[in-house]
Structures are given as C-alpha cells and as structure tokens.
Tab-separated table of C-alpha atoms in Angstrom:
chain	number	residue	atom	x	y	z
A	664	UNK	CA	0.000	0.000	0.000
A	665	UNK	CA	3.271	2.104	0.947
A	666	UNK	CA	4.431	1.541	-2.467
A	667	UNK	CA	1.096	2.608	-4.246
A	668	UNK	CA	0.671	5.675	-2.481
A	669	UNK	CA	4.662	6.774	-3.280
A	670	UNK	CA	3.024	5.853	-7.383
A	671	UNK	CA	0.263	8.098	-6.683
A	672	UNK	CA	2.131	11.053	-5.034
A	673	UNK	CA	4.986	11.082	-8.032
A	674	UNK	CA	1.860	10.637	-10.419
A	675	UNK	CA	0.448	13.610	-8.932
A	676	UNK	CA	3.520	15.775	-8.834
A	677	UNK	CA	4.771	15.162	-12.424
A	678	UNK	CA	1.796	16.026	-13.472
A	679	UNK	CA	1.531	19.745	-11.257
A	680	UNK	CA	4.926	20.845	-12.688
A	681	UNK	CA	4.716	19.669	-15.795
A	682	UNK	CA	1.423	21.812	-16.564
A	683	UNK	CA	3.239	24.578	-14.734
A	684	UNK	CA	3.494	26.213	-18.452
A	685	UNK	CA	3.038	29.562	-17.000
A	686	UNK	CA	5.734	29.891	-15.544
A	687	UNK	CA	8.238	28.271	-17.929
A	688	UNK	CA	6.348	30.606	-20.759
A	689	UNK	CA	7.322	33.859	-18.246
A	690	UNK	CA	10.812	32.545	-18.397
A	691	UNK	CA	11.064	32.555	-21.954
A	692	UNK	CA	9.341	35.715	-22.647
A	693	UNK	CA	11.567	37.469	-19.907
A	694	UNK	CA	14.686	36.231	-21.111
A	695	UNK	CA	14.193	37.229	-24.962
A	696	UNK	CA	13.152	40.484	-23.697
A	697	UNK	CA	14.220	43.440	-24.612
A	698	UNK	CA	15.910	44.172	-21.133
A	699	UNK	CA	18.099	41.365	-22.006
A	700	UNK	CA	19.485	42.355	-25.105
A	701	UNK	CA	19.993	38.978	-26.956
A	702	UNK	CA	21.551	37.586	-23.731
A	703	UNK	CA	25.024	39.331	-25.167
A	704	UNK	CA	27.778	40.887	-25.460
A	705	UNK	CA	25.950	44.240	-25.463
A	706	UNK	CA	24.130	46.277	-22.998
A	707	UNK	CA	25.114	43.983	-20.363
A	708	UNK	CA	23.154	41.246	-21.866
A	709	UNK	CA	24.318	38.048	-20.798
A	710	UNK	CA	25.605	39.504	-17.241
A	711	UNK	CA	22.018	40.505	-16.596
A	712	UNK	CA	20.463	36.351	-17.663
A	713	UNK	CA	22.832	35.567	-15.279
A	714	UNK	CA	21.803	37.512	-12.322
A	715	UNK	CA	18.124	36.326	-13.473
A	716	UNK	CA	19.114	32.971	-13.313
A	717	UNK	CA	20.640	33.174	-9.818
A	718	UNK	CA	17.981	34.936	-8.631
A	719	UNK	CA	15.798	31.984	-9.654
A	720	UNK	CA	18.121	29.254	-8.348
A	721	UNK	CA	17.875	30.933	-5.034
A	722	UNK	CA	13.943	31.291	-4.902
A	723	UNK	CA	13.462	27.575	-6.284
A	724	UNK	CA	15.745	26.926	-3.152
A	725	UNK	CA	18.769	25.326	-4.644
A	726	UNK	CA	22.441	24.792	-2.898
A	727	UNK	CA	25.233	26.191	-5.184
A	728	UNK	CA	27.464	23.806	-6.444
A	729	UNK	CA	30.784	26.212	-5.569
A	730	UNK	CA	30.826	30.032	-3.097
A	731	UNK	CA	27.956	30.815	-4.699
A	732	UNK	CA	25.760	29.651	-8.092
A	733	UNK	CA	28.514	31.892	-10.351
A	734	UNK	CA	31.555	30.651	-11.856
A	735	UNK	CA	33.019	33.167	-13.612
A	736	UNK	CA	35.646	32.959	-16.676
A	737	UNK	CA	36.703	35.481	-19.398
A	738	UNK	CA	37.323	34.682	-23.294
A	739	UNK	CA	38.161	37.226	-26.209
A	740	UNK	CA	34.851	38.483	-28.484
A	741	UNK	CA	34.278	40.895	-31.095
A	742	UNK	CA	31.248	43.440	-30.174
A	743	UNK	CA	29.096	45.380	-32.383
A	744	UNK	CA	27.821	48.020	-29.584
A	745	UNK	CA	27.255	51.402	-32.007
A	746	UNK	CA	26.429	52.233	-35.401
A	747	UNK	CA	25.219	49.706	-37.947
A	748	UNK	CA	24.189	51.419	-40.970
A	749	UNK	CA	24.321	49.438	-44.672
A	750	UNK	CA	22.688	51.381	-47.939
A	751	UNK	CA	22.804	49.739	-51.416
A	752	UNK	CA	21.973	51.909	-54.523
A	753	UNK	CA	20.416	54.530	-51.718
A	754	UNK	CA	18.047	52.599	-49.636
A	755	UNK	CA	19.252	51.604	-46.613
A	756	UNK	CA	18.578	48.304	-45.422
A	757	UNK	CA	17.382	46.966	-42.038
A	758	UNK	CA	19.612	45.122	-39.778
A	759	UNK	CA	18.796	41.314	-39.392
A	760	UNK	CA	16.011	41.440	-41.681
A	761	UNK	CA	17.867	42.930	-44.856
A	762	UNK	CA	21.279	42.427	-43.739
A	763	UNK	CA	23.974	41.243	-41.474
A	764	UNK	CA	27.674	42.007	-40.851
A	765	UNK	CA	29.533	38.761	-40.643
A	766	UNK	CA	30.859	38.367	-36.584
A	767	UNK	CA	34.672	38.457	-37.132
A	768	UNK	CA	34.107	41.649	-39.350
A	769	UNK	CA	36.004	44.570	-38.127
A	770	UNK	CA	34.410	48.761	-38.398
A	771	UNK	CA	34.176	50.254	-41.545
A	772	UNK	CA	32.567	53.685	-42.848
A	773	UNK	CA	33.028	54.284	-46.471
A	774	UNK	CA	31.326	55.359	-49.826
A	775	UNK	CA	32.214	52.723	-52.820
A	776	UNK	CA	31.327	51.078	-56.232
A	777	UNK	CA	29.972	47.368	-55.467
A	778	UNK	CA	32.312	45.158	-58.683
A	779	UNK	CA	30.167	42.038	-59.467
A	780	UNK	CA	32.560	38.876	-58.774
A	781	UNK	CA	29.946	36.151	-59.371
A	782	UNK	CA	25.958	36.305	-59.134
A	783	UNK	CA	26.088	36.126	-55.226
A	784	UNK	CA	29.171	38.165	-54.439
A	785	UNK	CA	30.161	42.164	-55.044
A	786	UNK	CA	33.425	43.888	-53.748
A	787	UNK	CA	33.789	47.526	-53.308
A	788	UNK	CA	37.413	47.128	-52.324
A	789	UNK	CA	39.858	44.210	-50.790
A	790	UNK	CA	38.295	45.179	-47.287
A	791	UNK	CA	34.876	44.822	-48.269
A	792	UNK	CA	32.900	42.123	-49.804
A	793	UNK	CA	28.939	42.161	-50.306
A	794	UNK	CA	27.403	38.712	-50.383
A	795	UNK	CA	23.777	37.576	-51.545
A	796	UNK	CA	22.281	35.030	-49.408
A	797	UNK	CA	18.752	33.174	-49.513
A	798	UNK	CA	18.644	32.991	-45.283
A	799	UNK	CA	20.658	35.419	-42.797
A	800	UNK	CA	22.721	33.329	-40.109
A	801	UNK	CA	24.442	35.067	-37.195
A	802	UNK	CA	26.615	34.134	-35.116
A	803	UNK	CA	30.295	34.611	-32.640
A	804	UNK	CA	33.425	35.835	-33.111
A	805	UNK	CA	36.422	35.184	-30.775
A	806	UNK	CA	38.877	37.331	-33.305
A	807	UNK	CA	38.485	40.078	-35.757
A	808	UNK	CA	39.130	39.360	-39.335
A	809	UNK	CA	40.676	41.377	-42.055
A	810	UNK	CA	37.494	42.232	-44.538
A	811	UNK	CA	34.231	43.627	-43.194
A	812	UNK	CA	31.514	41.146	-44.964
A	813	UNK	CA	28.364	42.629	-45.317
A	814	UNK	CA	25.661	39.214	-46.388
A	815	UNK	CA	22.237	40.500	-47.787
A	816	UNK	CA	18.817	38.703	-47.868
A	817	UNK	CA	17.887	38.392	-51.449
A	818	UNK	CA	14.429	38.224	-50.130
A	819	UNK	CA	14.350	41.610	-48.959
A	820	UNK	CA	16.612	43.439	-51.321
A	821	UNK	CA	16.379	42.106	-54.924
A	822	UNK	CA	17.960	45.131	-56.981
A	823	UNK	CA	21.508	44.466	-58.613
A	824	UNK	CA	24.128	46.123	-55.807
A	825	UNK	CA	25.965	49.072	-58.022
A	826	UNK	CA	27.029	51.248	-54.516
A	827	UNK	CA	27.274	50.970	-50.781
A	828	UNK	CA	27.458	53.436	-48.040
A	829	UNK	CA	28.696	51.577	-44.933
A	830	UNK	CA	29.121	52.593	-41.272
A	831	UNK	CA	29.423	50.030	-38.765
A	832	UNK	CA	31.673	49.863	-35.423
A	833	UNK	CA	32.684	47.301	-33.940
A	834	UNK	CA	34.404	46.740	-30.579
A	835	UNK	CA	37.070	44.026	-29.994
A	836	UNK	CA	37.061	42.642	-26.215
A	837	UNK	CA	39.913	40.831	-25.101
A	838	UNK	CA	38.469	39.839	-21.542
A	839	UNK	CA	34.982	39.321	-21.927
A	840	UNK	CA	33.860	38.263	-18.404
A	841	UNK	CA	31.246	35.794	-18.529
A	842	UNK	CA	29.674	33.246	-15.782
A	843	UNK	CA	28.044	29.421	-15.672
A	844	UNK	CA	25.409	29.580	-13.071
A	845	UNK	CA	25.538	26.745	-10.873
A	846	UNK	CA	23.397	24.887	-8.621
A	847	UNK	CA	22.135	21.421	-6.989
A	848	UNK	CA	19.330	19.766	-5.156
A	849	UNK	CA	21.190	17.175	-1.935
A	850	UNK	CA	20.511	13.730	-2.594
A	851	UNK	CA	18.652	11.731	0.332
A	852	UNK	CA	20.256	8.574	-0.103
A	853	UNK	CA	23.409	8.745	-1.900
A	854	UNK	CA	24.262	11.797	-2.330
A	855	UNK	CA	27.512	11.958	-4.029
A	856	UNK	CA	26.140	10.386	-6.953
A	857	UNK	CA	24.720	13.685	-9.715
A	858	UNK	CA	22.067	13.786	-12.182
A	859	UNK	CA	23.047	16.795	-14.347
A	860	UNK	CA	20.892	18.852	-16.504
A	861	UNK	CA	22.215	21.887	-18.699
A	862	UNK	CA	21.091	24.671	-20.601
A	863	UNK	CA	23.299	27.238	-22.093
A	864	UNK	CA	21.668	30.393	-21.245
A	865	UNK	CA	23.877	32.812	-23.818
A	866	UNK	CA	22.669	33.335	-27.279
A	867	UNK	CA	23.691	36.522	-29.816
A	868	UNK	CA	23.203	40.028	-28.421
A	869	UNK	CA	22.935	42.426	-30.561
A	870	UNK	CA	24.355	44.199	-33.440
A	871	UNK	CA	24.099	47.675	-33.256
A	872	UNK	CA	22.628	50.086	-31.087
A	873	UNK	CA	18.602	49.340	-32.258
A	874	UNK	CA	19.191	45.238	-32.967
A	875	UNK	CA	19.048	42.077	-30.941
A	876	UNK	CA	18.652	38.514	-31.162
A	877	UNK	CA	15.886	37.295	-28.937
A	878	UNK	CA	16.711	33.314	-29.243
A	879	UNK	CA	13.351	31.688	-27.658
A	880	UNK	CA	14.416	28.464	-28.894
A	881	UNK	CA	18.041	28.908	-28.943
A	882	UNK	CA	18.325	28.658	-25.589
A	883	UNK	CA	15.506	30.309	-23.690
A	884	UNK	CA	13.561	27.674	-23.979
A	885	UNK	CA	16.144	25.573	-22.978
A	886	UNK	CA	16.712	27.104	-19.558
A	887	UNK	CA	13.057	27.891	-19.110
A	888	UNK	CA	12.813	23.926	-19.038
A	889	UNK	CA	15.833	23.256	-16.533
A	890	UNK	CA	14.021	26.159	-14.371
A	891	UNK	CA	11.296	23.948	-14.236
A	892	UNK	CA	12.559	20.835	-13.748
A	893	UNK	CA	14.760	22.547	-10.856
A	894	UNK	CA	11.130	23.517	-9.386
A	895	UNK	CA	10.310	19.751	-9.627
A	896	UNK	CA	13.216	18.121	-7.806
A	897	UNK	CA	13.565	21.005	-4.957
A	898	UNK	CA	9.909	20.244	-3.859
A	899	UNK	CA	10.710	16.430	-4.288
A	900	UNK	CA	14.297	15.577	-3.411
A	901	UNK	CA	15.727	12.075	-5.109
A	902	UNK	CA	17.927	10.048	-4.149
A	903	UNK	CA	20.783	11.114	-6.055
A	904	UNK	CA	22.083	14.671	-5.938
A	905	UNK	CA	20.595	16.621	-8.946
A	906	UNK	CA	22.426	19.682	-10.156
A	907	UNK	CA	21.611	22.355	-12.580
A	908	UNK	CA	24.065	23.967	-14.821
A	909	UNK	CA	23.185	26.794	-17.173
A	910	UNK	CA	26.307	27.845	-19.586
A	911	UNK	CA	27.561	31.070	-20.860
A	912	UNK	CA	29.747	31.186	-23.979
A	913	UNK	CA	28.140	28.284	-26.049
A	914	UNK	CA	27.698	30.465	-29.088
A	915	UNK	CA	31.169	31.567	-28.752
A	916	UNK	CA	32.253	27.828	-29.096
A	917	UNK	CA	31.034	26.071	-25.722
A	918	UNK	CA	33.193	27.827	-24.099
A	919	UNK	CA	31.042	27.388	-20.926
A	920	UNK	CA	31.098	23.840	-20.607
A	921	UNK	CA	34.886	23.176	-21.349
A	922	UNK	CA	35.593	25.352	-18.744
A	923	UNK	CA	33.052	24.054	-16.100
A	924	UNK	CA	35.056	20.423	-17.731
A	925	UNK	CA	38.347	22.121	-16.755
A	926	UNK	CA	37.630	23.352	-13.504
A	927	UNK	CA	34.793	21.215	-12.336
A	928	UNK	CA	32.649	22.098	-9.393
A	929	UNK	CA	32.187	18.692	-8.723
A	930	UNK	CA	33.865	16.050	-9.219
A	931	UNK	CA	32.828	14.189	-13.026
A	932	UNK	CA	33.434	10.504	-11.997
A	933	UNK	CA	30.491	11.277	-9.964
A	934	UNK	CA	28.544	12.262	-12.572
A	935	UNK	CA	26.720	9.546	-13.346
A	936	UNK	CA	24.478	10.902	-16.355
A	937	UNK	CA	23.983	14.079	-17.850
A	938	UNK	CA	21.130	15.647	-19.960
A	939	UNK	CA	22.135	18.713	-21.984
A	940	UNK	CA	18.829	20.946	-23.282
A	941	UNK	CA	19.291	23.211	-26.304
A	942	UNK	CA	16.665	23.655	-28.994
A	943	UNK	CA	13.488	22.170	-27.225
A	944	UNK	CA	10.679	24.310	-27.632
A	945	UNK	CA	8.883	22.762	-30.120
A	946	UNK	CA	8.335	19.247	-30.900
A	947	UNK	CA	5.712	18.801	-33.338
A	948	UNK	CA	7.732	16.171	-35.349
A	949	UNK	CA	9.604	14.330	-32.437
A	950	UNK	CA	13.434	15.203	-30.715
A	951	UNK	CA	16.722	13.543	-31.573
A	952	UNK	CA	19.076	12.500	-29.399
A	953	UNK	CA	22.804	13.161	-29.505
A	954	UNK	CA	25.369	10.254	-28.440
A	955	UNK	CA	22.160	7.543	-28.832
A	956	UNK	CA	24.317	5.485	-30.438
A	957	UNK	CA	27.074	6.030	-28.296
A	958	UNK	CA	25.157	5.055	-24.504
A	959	UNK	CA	22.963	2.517	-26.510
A	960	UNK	CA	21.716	0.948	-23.355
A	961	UNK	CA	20.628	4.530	-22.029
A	962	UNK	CA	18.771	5.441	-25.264
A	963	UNK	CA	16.869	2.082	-25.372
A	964	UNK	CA	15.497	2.877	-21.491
A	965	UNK	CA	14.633	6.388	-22.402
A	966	UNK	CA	12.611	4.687	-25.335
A	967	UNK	CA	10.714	2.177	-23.230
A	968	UNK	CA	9.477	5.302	-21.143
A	969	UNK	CA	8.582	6.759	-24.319
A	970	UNK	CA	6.747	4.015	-25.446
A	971	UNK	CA	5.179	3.332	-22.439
A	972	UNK	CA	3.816	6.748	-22.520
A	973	UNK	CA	3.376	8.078	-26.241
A	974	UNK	CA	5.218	11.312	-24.808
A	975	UNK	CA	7.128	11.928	-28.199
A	976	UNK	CA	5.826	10.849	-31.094
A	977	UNK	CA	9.501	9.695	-32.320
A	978	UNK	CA	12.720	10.250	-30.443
A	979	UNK	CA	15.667	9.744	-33.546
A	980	UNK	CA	18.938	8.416	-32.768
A	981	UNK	CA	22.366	10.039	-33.663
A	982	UNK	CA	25.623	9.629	-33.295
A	983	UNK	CA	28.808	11.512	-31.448
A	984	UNK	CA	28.706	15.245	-32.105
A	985	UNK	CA	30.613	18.417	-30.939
A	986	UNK	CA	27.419	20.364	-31.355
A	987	UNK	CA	26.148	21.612	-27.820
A	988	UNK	CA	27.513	21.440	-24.024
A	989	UNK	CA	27.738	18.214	-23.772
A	990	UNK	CA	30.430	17.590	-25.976
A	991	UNK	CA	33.625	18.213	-23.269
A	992	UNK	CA	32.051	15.634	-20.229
A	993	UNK	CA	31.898	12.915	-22.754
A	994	UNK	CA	35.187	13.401	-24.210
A	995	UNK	CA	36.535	12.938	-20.203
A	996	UNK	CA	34.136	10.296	-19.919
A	997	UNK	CA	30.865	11.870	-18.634
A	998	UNK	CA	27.618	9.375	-19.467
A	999	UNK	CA	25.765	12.581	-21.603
A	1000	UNK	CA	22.399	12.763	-23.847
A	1001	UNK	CA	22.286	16.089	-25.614
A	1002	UNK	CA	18.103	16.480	-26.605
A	1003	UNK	CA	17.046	19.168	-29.255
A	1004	UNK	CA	13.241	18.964	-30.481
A	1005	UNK	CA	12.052	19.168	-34.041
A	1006	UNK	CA	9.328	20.791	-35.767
A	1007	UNK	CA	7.413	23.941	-35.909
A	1008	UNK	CA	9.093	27.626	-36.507
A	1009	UNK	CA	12.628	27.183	-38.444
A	1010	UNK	CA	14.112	30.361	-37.008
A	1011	UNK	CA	17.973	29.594	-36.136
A	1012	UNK	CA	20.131	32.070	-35.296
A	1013	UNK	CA	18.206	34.747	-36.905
A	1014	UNK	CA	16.241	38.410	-35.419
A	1015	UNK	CA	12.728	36.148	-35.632
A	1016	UNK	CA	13.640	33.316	-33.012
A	1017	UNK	CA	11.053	35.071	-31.287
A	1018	UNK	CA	8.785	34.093	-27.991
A	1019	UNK	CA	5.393	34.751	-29.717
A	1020	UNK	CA	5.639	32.059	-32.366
A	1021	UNK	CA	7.831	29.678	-30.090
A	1022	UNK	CA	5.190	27.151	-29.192
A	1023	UNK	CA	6.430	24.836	-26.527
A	1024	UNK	CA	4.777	22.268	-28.001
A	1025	UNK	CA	5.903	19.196	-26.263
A	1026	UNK	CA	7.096	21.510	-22.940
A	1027	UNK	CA	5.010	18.582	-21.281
A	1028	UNK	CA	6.172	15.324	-22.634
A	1029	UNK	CA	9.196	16.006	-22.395
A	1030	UNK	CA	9.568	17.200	-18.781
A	1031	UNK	CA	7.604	14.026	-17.620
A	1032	UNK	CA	10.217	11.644	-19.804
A	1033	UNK	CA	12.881	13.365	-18.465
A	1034	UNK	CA	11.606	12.600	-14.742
A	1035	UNK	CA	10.971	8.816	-16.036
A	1036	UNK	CA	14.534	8.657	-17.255
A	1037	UNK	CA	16.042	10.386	-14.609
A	1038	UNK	CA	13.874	7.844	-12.217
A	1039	UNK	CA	15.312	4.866	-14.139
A	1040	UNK	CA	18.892	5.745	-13.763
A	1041	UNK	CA	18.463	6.231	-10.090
A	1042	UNK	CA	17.418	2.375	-9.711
C-alpha cells in the first residue's frame, strides 16, 4: 500500500509541474526580452540572464554547487555596440532582416562602387565584400578578421548592388567576463552520486545600437525547461544529488562547458548521467538525441518510457557530435544525452527566433520523460 501511495504522489507531482506552463512561458518571454538584449555581449546582456538565473536558483531553493551559483571565466569576443548602418543603390537596409555584418568583421565607414565577382558576391574594395544570401545566419566571433563582410537577404533586397554606403563599429574585447550559473538539489540517499541537466543560457546580443537577437528556442527555452525541472526536484528531493548547470559562452564555441570540464565544481566521476537541453521548444515532429548510439543501453530505457507513454511521437537516434555542451564531459568520460526537439518555426540564429511564435509544443512530454529517465537511472 506504501508503495502505491509513493506511485500516486509522483503521479500527482509530475503532473503539477509539468502543466506549470506559465511559468516556464514567463521565463522565456523574460529572457528574450528586450531588457536582455539577446543575452550578449551588449548592454550587459548576458551579465544581466545571469543575475536572473541566480535569482531563480535561489527562490526555487537550490544549494550552489561552488561560493555561490557563479563561476566566472573570461574569453576574447568581437562586439558590435554602435552604429550599424548598410545602404545599397540609396536605400538603406534593415539590420537582421535585410542584412547582417559577418561576426569576425572589423568597423568600416566608407562610400564605394559594389564590382560584381559572381551572381552572389560584389566587392567595393579588398576590405569589403557584399554577399547575396537566400537565409541570414548570425553568429560569434572570438577574433576580428581582415574584410568587413556585409551578407544580404535576397528576399528583402532584390535590386543588382551598383554602390554601398557603410558605417558600422565594432568593438574588440579581449576579456569578456562571462559566468556558468551553478546549482544542486542534496541527494537523500546517496548523495555523491549527480544527475546533471544543462542549458546554455547565452545566445547573440545584438548588433548595433537598435538590434538584438531574442533566441526563444536557442536557448531560452532551454533554460526555461531546466528552471522547471529545478522547481520539480527542490519540492521532491531524489535520491541522487541533482544539479543544474546553465552555460555562458556556447555560441562563442562552448566555451562554458569546457571550462566548467576544466575546472569542475564537482567532481565528473560522480557524474553519473547528464542531460544537456538546447533547442526544445517545439516538438511537433519528435526530438533527436545526440550520443544515442554512443550510450545505446541509455537510449533504449529512455525509449521504453517513451513508449510506455506516447510522450514523443519519435525520439531519432544520432551519433557523437561536438554540437552543444555536452560535448567536453563525454570526451573525459561523462555518461551525456544532448536532446534538441524538431518541428514547428525554423528560425535559427536569426532576429525572428522570437517568444510569440515559439510554441512549446511538447514543454510537457518532455519534462515528464525526463523525470521517467532520470527515475530509471536512479534504480
């Protein structure tokens, strides 16, 4: 009877947080907000998500892993914090939706002649290249490059390029000082054994003074997710230690992770599995599963729960990939799952990754597999 009641009272509490989509929908709109600048390198972007996310740690009632839930590292970036202004043939052009600058680009203000090199490329001089492109994709730079390389949508601008009229700044930082934000829920029975769950909480800023990128999916959704699982295990404590880490510097080359990898707030051997979130706020046509292949025993329990439960309509397996935060604790040996969902808006790394059409779609299913697995690996 003991045993049936413990069924019903995890039953019951799965299914309270997991329809808790509220509050993971206020985390997402609050972290592609305006306030937070693209969770950046600008405006004290990402510094501000992480605050937010510490703030949250603390309220949810989590231990820090280390002092306190920061760790804090620096890496080099190029900034674009001031003027981005692009005309072609006269009109100027709207940043993100007509044009980008390409991230290791350095300043530039000049008047030039656009030469045609091919049907997708112009050059007004050796410094500065035009380039036609069916989708704009933005991203980091650690360095500054030699040419400023200004890529236009052909959707939005479809006249031949004859002139440009350029003035864009950019702003090399050799220290940027960035933080992981850290934090755990105590085991009851053992421990010093971890469940980890990640998020990188960084995405692209802005460039310019006027333009950010929100990223809803890319990661808000991510860390809205890990908020609420954090909810979850803080009310109901598991057996195993489960700790929460949410990443800065992913877009910059997960630079996050390796460092957490190279200075480790807990020890990895005691790691015994870890789920990495990025890209799972939709869902519509299933998730895939990076290193499935790799922890084949893992990906055939997560299955069974699936099955069990219809919670994804198909869960894909793939191989070893250096594609997300994961990547560094399995190359020391760190059990890891990285989970992105598929479907819905295509938006990557682009000014309309945007909270309003980000539909959460399988927010539910897949916070109740991830209990299920997580449950499984603690027997």
């Amino acid at each position: 009877m003991k045993k049936l009641w413990a069924i019903i009272f995890l039953f019951l509490a799965i299914n309270t947080f997991a329809q808790d989509s509220t509050y993971t929908r206020n985390v997402v709109n609050t972290l592609t907000s305006k306030a937070f600048w693209g969770r950046g390198y600008t405006k004290d972007g990402m510094k501000k998500a992480a605050g937010y996310i510490a703030d949250a740690y603390q309220k949810i009632g989590l231990l820090p892993m280390g002092t306190n839930y920061k760790q804090d590292f620096s890496f080099p970036v190029n900034t674009f914090p001031g003027k981005m202004m692009v005309a072609i043939n006269g009109q100027k052009l709207i940043p993100g939706k007509d044009f980008i600058v390409n991230n290791e680009s350095p300043g530039i203000k000049q008047k030039a002649i656009l030469t045609q090199i091919d049907s997708l490329n112009y050059q007004a001089n050796p410094s500065l290249n035009v380039l036609l492109k069916d989708k704009l994709t933005w991203s980091v730079a650690t360095e500054v490059g030699e040419k400023t390389i200004i890529q236009v949508n052909k959707k939005y601008f479809t006249a031949m390029p004859k002139e440009i009229n350029v003035d864009i700044e950019n702003k090399f930082i050799s220290d940027f000082e960035a933080a992981n934000v850290c934090g755990f829920v105590k085991g009851t029975k053992f421990p010093d054994s971890l469940l980890i769950i990640t998020a990188h909480y960084d995405h692209l800023g802005g460039m310019g003074a006027d333009t950010y990128f929100p990223g809803a999916n890319d990661n808000a959704a991510g860390v809205a997710t890990l908020l609420s699982l954090a909810k979850y295990y803080a009310a109901n404590p598991q057996p195993y230690s489960i700790g929460f880490i949410c990443f800065a510097g992913e877009e910059a080359g997960l630079l996050g992770s390796r460092y957490f990898v190279e200075n480790p707030l807990v020890s990895l051997s005691k790691i015994k599995f870890l789920l990495n979130l990025d890209l799972v706020g939709t869902g519509e046509t299933g998730m895939t599963v990076v290193n499935a292949s790799v922890y084949s025993k893992a990906f055939a329990q997560l299955n069974a729960i699936n099955n069990e439960h219809h919670y994804i309509s198909k869960i894909n397996s793939r191989g070893k990939a250096a594609n997300s935060d994961h990547y560094f604790f399995t190359e020391k040996g760190v059990p890891a799952f990285f989970i992105y969902t598929q479907g819905g808006p295509s938006a990557y790394h682009d000014v309309f990754d945007k909270p309003e059409t980000l539909p959460l779609t399988k927010y539910n299913s897949l916070f109740k597999l991830i209990i299920g697995f997580n449950q499984k690996l603690m027997e």
